Short mmCIF file of C-alpha atoms in Angstrom, two decimals:
data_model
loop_
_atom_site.label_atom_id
_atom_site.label_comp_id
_atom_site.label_asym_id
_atom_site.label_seq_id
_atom_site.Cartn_x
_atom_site.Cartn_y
_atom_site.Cartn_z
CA UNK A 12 8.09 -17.29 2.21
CA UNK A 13 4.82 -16.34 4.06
CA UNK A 14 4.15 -12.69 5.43
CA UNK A 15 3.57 -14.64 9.09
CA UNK A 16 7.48 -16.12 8.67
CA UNK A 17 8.73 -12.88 7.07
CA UNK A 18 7.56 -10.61 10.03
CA UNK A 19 9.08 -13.26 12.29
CA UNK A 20 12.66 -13.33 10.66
CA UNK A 21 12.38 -9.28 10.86
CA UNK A 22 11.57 -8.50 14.41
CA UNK A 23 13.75 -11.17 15.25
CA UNK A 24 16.54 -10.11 13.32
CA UNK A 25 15.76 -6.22 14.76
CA UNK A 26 16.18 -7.50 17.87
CA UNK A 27 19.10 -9.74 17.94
CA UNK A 28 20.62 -6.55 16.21
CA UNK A 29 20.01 -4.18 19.00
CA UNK A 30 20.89 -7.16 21.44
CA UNK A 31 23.89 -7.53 19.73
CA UNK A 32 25.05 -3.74 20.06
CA UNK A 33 23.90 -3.17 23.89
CA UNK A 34 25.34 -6.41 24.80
CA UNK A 35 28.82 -5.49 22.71
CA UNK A 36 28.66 -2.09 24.27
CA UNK A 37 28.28 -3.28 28.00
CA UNK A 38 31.33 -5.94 27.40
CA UNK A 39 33.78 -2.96 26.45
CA UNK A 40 32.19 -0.36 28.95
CA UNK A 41 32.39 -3.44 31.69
CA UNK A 42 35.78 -4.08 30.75
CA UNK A 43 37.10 -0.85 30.20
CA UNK A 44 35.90 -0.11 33.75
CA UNK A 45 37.23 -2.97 35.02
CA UNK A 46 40.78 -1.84 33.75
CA UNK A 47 40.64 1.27 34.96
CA UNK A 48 40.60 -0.34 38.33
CA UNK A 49 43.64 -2.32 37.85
CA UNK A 50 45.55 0.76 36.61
CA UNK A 51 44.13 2.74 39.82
CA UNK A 52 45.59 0.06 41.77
CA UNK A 53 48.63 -0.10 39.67
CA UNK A 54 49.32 3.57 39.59
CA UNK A 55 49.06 3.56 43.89
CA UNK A 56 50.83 1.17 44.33
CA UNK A 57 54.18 2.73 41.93
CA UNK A 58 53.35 5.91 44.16
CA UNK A 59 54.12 4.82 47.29
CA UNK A 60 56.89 2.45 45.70
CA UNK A 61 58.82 5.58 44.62
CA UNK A 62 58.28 7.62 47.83
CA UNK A 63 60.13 4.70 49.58
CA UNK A 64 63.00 4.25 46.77
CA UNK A 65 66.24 5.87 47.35
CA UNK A 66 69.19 5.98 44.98
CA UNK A 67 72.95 6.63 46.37
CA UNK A 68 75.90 8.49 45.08
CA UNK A 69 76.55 5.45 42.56
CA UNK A 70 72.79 5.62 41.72
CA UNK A 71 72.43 2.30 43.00
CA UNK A 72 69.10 1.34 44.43
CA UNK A 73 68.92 0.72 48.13
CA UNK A 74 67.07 -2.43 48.75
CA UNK A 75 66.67 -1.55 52.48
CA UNK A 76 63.79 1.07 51.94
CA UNK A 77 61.50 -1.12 50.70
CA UNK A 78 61.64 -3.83 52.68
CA UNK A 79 58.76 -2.84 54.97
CA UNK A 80 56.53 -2.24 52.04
CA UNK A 81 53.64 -4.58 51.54
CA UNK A 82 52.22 -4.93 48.12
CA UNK A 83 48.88 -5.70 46.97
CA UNK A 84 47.72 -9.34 46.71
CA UNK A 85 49.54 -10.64 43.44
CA UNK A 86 51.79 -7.41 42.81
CA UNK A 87 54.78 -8.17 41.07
CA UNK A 88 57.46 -5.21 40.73
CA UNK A 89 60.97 -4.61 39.74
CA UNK A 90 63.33 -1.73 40.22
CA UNK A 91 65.89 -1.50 37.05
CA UNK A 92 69.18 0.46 37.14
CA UNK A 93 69.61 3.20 33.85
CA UNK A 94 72.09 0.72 32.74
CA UNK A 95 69.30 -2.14 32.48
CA UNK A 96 70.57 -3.91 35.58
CA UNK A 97 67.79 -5.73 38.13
CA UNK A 98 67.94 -3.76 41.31
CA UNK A 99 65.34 -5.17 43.33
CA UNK A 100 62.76 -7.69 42.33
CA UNK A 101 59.52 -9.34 44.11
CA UNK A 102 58.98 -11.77 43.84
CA UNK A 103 62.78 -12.45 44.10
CA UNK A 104 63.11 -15.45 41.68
CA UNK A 105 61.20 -12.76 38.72
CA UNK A 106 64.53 -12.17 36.80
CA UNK A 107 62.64 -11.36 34.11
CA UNK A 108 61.60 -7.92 32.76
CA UNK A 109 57.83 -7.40 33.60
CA UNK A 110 57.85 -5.58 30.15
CA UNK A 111 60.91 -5.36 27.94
CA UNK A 112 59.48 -2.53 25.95
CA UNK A 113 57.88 -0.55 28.51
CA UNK A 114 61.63 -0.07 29.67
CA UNK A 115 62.45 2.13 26.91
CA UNK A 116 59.75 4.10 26.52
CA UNK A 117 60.69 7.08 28.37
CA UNK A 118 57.68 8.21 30.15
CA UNK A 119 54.77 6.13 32.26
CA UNK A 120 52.70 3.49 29.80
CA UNK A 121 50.11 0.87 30.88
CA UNK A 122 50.49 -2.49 28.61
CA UNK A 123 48.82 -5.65 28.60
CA UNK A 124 51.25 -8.57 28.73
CA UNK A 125 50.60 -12.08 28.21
CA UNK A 126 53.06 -15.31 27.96
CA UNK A 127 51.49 -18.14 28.17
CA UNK A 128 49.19 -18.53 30.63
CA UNK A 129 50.33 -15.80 32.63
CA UNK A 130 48.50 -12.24 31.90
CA UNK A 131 49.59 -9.40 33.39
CA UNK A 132 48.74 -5.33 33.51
CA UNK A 133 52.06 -3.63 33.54
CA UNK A 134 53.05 -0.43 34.64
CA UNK A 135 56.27 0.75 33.70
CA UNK A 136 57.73 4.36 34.96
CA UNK A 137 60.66 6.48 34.23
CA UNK A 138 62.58 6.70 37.64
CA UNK A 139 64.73 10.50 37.71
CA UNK A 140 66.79 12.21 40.54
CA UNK A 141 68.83 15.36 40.55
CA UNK A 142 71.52 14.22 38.51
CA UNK A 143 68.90 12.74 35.72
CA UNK A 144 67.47 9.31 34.66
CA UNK A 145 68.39 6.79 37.26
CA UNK A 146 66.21 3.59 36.01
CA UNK A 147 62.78 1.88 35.72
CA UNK A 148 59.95 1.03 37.89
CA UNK A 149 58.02 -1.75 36.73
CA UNK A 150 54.64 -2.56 38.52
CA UNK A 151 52.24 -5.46 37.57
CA UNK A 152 48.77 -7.13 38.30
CA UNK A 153 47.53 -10.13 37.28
CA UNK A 154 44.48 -9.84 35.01
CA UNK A 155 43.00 -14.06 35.59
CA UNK A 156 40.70 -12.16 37.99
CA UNK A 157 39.14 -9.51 34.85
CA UNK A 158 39.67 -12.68 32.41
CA UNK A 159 37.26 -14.49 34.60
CA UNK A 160 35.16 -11.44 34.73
CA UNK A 161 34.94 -11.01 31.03
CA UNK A 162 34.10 -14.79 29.84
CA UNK A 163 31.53 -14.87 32.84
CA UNK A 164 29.88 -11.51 31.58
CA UNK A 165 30.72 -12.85 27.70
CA UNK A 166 28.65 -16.14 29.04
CA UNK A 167 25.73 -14.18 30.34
CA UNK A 168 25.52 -11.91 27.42
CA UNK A 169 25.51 -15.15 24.62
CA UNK A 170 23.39 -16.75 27.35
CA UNK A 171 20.53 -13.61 27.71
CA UNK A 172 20.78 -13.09 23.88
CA UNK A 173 19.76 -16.56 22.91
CA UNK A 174 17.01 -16.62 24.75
CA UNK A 175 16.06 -13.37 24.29
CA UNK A 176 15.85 -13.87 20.48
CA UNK A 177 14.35 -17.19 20.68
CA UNK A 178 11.25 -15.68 23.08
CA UNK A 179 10.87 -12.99 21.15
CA UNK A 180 11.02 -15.04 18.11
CA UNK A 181 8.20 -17.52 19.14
CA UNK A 182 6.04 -14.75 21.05
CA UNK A 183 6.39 -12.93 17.57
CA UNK A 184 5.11 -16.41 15.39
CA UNK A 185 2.36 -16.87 18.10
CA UNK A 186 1.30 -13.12 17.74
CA UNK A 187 1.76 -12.41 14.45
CA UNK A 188 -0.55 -15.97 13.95
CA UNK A 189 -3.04 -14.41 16.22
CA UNK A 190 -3.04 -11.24 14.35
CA UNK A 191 -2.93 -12.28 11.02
CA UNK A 192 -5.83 -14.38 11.65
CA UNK A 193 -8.78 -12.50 9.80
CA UNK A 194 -6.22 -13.04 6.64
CA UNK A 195 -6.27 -17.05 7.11
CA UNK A 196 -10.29 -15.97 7.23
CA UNK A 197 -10.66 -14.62 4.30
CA UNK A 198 -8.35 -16.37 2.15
CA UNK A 199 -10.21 -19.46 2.92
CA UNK A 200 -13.62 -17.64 2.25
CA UNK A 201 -11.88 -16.74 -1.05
CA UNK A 202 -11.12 -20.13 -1.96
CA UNK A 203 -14.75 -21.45 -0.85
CA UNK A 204 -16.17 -18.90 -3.22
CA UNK A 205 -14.25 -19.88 -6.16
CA UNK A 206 -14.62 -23.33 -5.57
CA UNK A 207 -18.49 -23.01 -4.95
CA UNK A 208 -18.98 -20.09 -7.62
CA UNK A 209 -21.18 -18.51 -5.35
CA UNK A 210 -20.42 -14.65 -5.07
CA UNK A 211 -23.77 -14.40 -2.78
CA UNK A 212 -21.41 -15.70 0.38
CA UNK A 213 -19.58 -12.92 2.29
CA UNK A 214 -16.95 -12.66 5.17
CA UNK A 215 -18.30 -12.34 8.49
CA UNK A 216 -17.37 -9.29 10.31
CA UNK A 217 -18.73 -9.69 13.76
CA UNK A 218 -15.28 -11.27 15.12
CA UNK A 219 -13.25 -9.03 13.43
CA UNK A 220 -14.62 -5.58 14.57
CA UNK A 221 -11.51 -4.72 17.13
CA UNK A 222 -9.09 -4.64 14.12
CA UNK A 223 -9.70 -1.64 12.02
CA UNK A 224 -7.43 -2.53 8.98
CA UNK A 225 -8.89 -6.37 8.77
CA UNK A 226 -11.98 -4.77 9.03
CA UNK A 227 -11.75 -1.85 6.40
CA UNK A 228 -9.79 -4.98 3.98
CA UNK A 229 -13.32 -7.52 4.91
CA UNK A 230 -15.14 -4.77 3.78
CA UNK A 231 -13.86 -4.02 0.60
CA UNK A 232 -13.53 -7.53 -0.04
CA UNK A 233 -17.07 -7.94 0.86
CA UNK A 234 -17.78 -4.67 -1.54
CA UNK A 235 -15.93 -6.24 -4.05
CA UNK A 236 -18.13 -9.61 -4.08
CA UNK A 237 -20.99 -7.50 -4.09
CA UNK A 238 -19.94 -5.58 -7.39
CA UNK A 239 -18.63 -8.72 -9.14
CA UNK A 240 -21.62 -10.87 -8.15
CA UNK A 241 -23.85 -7.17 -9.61
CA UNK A 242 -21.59 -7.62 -12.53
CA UNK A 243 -21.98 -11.58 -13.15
CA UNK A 244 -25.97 -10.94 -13.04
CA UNK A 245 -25.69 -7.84 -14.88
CA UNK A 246 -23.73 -10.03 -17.61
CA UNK A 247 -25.75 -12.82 -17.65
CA UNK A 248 -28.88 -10.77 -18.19
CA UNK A 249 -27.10 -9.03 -20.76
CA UNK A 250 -26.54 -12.29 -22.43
CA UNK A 251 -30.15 -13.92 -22.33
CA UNK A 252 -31.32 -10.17 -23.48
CA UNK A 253 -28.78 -10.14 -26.24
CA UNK A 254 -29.59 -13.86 -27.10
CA UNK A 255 -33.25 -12.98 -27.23
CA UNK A 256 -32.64 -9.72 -29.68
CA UNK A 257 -30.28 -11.96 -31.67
CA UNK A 258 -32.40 -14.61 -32.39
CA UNK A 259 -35.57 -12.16 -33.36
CA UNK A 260 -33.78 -10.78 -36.13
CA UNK A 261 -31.99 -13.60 -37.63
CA UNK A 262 -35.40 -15.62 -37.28
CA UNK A 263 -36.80 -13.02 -39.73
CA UNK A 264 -33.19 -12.71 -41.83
CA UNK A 265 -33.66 -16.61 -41.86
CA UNK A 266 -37.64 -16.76 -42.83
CA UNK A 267 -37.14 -14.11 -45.75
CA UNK A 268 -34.19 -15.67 -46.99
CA UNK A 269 -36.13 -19.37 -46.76
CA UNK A 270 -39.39 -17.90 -48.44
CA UNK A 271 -37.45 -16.18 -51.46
CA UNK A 272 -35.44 -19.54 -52.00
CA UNK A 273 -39.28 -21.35 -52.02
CA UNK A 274 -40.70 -19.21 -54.58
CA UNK A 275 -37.38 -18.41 -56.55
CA UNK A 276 -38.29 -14.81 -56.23
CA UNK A 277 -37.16 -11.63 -54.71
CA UNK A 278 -39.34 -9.63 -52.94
CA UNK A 279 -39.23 -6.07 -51.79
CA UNK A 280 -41.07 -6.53 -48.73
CA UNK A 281 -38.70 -9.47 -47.82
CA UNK A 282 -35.37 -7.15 -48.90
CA UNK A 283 -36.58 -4.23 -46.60
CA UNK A 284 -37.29 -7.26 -43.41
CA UNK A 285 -33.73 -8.35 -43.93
CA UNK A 286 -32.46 -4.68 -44.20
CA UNK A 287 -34.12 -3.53 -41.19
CA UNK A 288 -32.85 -6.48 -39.20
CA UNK A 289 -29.30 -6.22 -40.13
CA UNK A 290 -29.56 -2.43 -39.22
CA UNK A 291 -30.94 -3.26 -35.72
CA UNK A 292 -27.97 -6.08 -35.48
CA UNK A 293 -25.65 -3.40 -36.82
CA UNK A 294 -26.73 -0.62 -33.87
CA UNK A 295 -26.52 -3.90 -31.10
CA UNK A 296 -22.91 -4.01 -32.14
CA UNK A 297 -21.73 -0.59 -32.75
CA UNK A 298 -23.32 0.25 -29.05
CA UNK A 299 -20.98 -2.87 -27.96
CA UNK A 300 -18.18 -1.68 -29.38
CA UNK A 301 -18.86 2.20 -28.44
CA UNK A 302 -19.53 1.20 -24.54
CA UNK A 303 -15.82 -1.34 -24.86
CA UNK A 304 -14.00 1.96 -26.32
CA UNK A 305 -15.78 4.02 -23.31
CA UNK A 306 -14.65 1.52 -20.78
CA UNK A 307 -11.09 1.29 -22.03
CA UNK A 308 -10.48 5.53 -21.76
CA UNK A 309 -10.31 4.99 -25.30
CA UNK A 310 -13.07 7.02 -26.56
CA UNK A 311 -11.97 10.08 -29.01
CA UNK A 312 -13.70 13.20 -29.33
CA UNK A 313 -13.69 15.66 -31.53
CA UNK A 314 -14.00 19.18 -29.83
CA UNK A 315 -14.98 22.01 -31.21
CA UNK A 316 -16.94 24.79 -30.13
CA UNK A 317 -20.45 24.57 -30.99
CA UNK A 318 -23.67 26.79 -30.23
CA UNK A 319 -25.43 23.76 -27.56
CA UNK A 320 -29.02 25.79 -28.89
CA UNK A 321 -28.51 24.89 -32.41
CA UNK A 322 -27.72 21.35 -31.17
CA UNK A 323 -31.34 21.10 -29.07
CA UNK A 324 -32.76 22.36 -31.26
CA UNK A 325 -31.41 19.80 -34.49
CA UNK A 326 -32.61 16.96 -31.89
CA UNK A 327 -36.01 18.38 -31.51
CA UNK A 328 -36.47 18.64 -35.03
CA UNK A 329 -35.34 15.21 -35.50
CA UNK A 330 -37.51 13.49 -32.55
CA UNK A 331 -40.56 15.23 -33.95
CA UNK A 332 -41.59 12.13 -36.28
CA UNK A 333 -41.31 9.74 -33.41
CA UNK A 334 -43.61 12.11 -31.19
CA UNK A 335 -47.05 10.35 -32.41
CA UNK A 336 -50.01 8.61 -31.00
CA UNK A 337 -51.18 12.00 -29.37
CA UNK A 338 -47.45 12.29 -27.37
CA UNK A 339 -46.01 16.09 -27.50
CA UNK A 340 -42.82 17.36 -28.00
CA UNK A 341 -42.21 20.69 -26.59
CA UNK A 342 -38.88 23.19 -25.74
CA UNK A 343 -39.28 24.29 -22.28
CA UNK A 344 -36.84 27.14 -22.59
CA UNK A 345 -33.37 27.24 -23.99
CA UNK A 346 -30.54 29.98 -24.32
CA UNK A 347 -27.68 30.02 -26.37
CA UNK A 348 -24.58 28.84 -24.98
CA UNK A 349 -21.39 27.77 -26.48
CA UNK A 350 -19.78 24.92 -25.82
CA UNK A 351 -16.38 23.00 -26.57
CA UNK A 352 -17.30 19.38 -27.39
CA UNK A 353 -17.95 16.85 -29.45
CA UNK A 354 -21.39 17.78 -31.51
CA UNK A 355 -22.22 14.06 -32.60
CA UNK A 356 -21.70 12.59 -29.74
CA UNK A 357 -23.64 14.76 -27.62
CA UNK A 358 -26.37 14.58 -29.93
CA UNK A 359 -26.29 10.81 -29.40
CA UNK A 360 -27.24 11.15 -25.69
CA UNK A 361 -29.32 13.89 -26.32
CA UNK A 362 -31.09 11.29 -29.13
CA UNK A 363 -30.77 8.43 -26.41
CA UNK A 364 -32.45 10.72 -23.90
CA UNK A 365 -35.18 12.35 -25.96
CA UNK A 366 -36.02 8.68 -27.70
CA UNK A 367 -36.46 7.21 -24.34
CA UNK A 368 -38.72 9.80 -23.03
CA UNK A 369 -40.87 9.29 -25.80
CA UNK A 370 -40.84 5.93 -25.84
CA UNK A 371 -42.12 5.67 -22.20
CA UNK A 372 -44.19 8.54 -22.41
CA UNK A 373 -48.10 7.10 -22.85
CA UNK A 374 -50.37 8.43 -25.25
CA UNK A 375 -51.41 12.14 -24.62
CA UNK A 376 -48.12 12.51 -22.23
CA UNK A 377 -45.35 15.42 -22.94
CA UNK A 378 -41.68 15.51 -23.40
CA UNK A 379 -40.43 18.81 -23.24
CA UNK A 380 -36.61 19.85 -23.93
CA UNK A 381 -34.85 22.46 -21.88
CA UNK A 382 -31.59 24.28 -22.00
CA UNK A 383 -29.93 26.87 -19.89
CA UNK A 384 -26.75 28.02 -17.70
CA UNK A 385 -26.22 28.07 -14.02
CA UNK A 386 -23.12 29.65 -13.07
CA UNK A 387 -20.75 27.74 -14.39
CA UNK A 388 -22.97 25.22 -14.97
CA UNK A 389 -24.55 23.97 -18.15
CA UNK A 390 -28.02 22.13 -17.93
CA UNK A 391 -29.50 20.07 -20.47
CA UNK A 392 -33.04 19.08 -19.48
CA UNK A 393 -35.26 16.06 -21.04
CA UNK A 394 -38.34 15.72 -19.08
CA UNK A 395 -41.40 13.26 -19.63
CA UNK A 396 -44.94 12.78 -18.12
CA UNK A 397 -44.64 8.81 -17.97
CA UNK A 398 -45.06 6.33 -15.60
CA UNK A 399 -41.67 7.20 -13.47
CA UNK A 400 -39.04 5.11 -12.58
CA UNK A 401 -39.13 2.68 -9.58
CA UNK A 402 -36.69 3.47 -6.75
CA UNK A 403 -34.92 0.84 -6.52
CA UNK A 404 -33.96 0.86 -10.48
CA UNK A 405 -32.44 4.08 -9.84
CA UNK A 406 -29.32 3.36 -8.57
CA UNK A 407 -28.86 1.08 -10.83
CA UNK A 408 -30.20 3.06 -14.75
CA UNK A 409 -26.83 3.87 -15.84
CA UNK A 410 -25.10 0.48 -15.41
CA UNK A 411 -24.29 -1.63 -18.25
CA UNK A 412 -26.54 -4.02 -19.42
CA UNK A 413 -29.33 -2.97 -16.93
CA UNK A 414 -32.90 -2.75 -17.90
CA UNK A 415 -35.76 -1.87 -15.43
CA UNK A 416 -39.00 -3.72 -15.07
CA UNK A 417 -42.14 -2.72 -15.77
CA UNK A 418 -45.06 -2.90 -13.47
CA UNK A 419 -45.89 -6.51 -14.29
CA UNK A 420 -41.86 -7.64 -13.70
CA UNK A 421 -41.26 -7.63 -16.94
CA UNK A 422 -37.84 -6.24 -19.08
CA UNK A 423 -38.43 -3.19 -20.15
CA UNK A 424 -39.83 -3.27 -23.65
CA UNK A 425 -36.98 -0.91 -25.48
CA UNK A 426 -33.34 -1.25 -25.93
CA UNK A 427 -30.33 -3.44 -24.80
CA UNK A 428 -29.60 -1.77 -21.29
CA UNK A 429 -26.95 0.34 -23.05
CA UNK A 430 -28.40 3.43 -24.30
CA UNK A 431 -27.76 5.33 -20.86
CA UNK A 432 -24.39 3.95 -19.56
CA UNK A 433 -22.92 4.61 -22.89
CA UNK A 434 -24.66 8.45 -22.52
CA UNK A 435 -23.25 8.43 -19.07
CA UNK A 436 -20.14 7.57 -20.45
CA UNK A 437 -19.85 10.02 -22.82
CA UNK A 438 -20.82 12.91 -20.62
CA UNK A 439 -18.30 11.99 -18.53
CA UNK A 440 -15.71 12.30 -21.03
CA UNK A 441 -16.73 15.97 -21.50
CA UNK A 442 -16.36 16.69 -17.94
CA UNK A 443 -20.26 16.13 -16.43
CA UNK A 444 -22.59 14.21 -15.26
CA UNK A 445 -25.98 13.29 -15.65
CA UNK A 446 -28.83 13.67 -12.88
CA UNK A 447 -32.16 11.93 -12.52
CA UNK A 448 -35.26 12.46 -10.48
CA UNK A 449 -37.95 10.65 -10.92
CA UNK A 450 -41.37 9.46 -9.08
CA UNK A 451 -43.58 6.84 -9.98
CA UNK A 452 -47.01 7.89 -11.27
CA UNK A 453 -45.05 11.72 -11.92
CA UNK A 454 -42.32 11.49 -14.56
CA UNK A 455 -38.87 11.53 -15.32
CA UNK A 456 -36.51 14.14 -15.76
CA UNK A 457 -32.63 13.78 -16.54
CA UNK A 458 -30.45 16.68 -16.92
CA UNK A 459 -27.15 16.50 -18.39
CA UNK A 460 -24.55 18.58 -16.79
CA UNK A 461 -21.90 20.05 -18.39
CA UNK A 462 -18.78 22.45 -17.46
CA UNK A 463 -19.10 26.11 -19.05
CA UNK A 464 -14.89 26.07 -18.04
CA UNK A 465 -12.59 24.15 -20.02
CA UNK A 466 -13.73 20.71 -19.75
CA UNK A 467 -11.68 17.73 -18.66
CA UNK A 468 -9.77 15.51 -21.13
CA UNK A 469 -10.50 12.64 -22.93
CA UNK A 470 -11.20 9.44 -20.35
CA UNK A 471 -11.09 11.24 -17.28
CA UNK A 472 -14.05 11.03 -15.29
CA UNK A 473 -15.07 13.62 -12.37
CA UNK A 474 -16.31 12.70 -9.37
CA UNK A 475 -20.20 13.28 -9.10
CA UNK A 476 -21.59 15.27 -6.58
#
């Protein structure tokens, strides 16, 4: 069933409900009022009945005192003895008792009679002189006029509620149609991009700027295209990268193993070209697998406290053999902090960090190392004196997959696009963030950013400021 039918049915159904109460509600009240008038009527009438009445020594009726009375139009009344005997009767051929058990109830009662097609509003009341009970007064209306009244007002009501329901049900399919418009939009806009395959297109917005919920939903739709159709580029220049780094390797795996079938020998400097190309194969697919475990909150750590200085400066110590061609690498400043954490992973973005500092860094640049505490804040500093990083790869430097170009357009010359979004990733996980600034022509610096307070747990990310 479609939302535009279901919201029909609803405020339909809403409204034939309150229809239906109001419209039961006036009935009775209408009816109830229109009673009320009959027994008005009724009760008069009986009043000046039993102010004429007189009742003789025998307590017999006298007919003679109410011959002068006039009744109402289509008043019917009967006088009854206490021994159940007519006394007086009008119309005279109404033998009859207007209501056989209103005679023995003892006291005044209303009743509704009906026999056939004859309905009638009785009144029946307890007649007493001096000497005690002397009979019954029986006065009755017809109720064909309040009959009429009811199936006329019944009519209208059926009549009103009909139509009522069907405008309100149309009105509601028309407007509901109308309003649920920008959904027929981009539905069909969905379908056109699946169909095409073309995540460039977007919903237009222009004629849908009155409606703040369509809009806010065309706008996250349209944010959505934008990140998948980012995503679908980001993968498919993961895959020609990863295709290009995969066939290196196993080109060279493929040579050595073809040259030392041709000569029938084995040869170290063909063992140690296949060893070092499995090993970069190897680190292509343990960074896979590391950013999948990252992505799925399903990274472990193992936290312990550890001193963060010892930890800068084992990386320093480390980097120092890939600091050559005239490149420095210096510690800025550091202080000794403790920290709860995982040391080895740490010291793989730290690694990550450092290695692509010095990578980038030209000959004669300087990559100096940093470490201190701000408040609660923990900074971990890796600064270089290369070429910078363009501004509009910066948004972009800690997605997966992405590598930035170099001056001439070109991939950057290191890595698989994976080194910082899995560092990202794992700072995260301790309860951080990392920062970058960066100009062209003046360097790079990233600082990691760590919580001195108990950090957050495993797969939780905080916001970043």
């Amino acid at each position: 069933m479609s939302l535009r039918l279901r919201l029909t049915l609803l405020y339909t159904s809403l409204l034939g409900g309150v229809l239906l109460i109001v419209g039961g509600l006036v009935f009775v009240l209408v009816s109830q009022t229109l009673l009320g008038e009959v027994d008005t009527r009724l009760a008069r009438a009986a009043t000046q009945l039993i102010s004429r009445l007189r009742v003789n020594t025998a307590n017999q009726f006298d007919q003679r005192t109410v011959i002068g009375f006039q009744p109402l139009e289509n008043l019917f009344f009967q006088v009854w003895d206490a021994e159940g005997q007519l006394q007086i009767s009008r119309p005279f051929g109404l033998l009859q008792p207007l209501d056989m058990v209103g005679l023995s109830y003892g006291r005044p009662v209303y009743r509704s009679i009906s026999s056939g097609e004859i309905h009638l509003r009785v009144l029946s009341v307890p007649l007493r002189s001096n000497r005690g009970p002397v009979g019954v007064l029986q006065v009755a209306l017809s109720l064909d006029l309040l009959l009429v009244a009811q199936r006329t007002l019944a009519t209208l009501l059926v009549t009103m509620f009909v139509l009522a329901v069907i405008i309100v049900g149309v009105g509601t399919w028309l407007g509901t149609g109308y309003v649920l418009a920008p959904l027929q939009v981009v539905t069909e806009a969905a379908l056109q991009i699946t169909r095409a395959d073309d995540l460039s297109r977007r919903i237009p917005l222009a004629a849908q700027e009155t409606d703040v919920e369509f809009r806010q939903l065309i706008m996250a739709f349209n944010t959505t295209l934008e990140r998948l159709e980012n995503l679908f580029h980001a993968q498919r220049r993961f895959l020609a990268d990863v295709s290009h780094e995969l066939r290196t390797p196993l080109t060279v795996i493929k040579g050595e193993l073809g040259l030392m079938r041709l000569t029938g020998t084995v040869e170290p400097e063909s063992v140690q070209a296949i060893e070092q190309e499995v090993d970069r194969l190897t680190r292509l697919v343990g960074d896979l697998l590391l950013m999948a475990q990252a992505e799925a909150g399903s990274l472990t750590l193992d936290r312990q406290p550890m001193a963060l200085d010892s930890l800068v400066l084992e990386v320093y110590q480390q980097m120092q053999h890939l600091a050559k061609g005239g490149r420095s690498l210096d510690i800025a400043e550091i202080e000794p902090i403790t920290f709860i954490g995982d040391k080895d992973r740490l010291k793989q973005v730290l690694i990550n960090l450092v290695g692509n500092a010095i990578k980038y860094t030209p000959a004669g640049g300087e990559v100096r190392l940093g470490l201190r505490r701000v408040g609660n804040d923990i900074q971990i500093s890796v600064s270089d004196s290369g070429p910078g990083i363009p501004e509009e790869d910066l948004p972009h430097i800690f997605e997966r997959f992405y590598r930035g170009r170099s001056q001439n357009g070109e991939n950057a010359p290191f890595g698989y696009g994976l080194g910082l979004a899995i560092a990202q990733r794992i700072v995260q996980s301790h309860g951080g963030w990392i920062e970058v600034q960066s100009r062209l022509g003046h360097g790079t610096t990233f600082i990691v950013h760590l919580p001195a307070e108990t950090p957050a747990q495993d797969g939780v990310e905080p916001d970043q400021p």
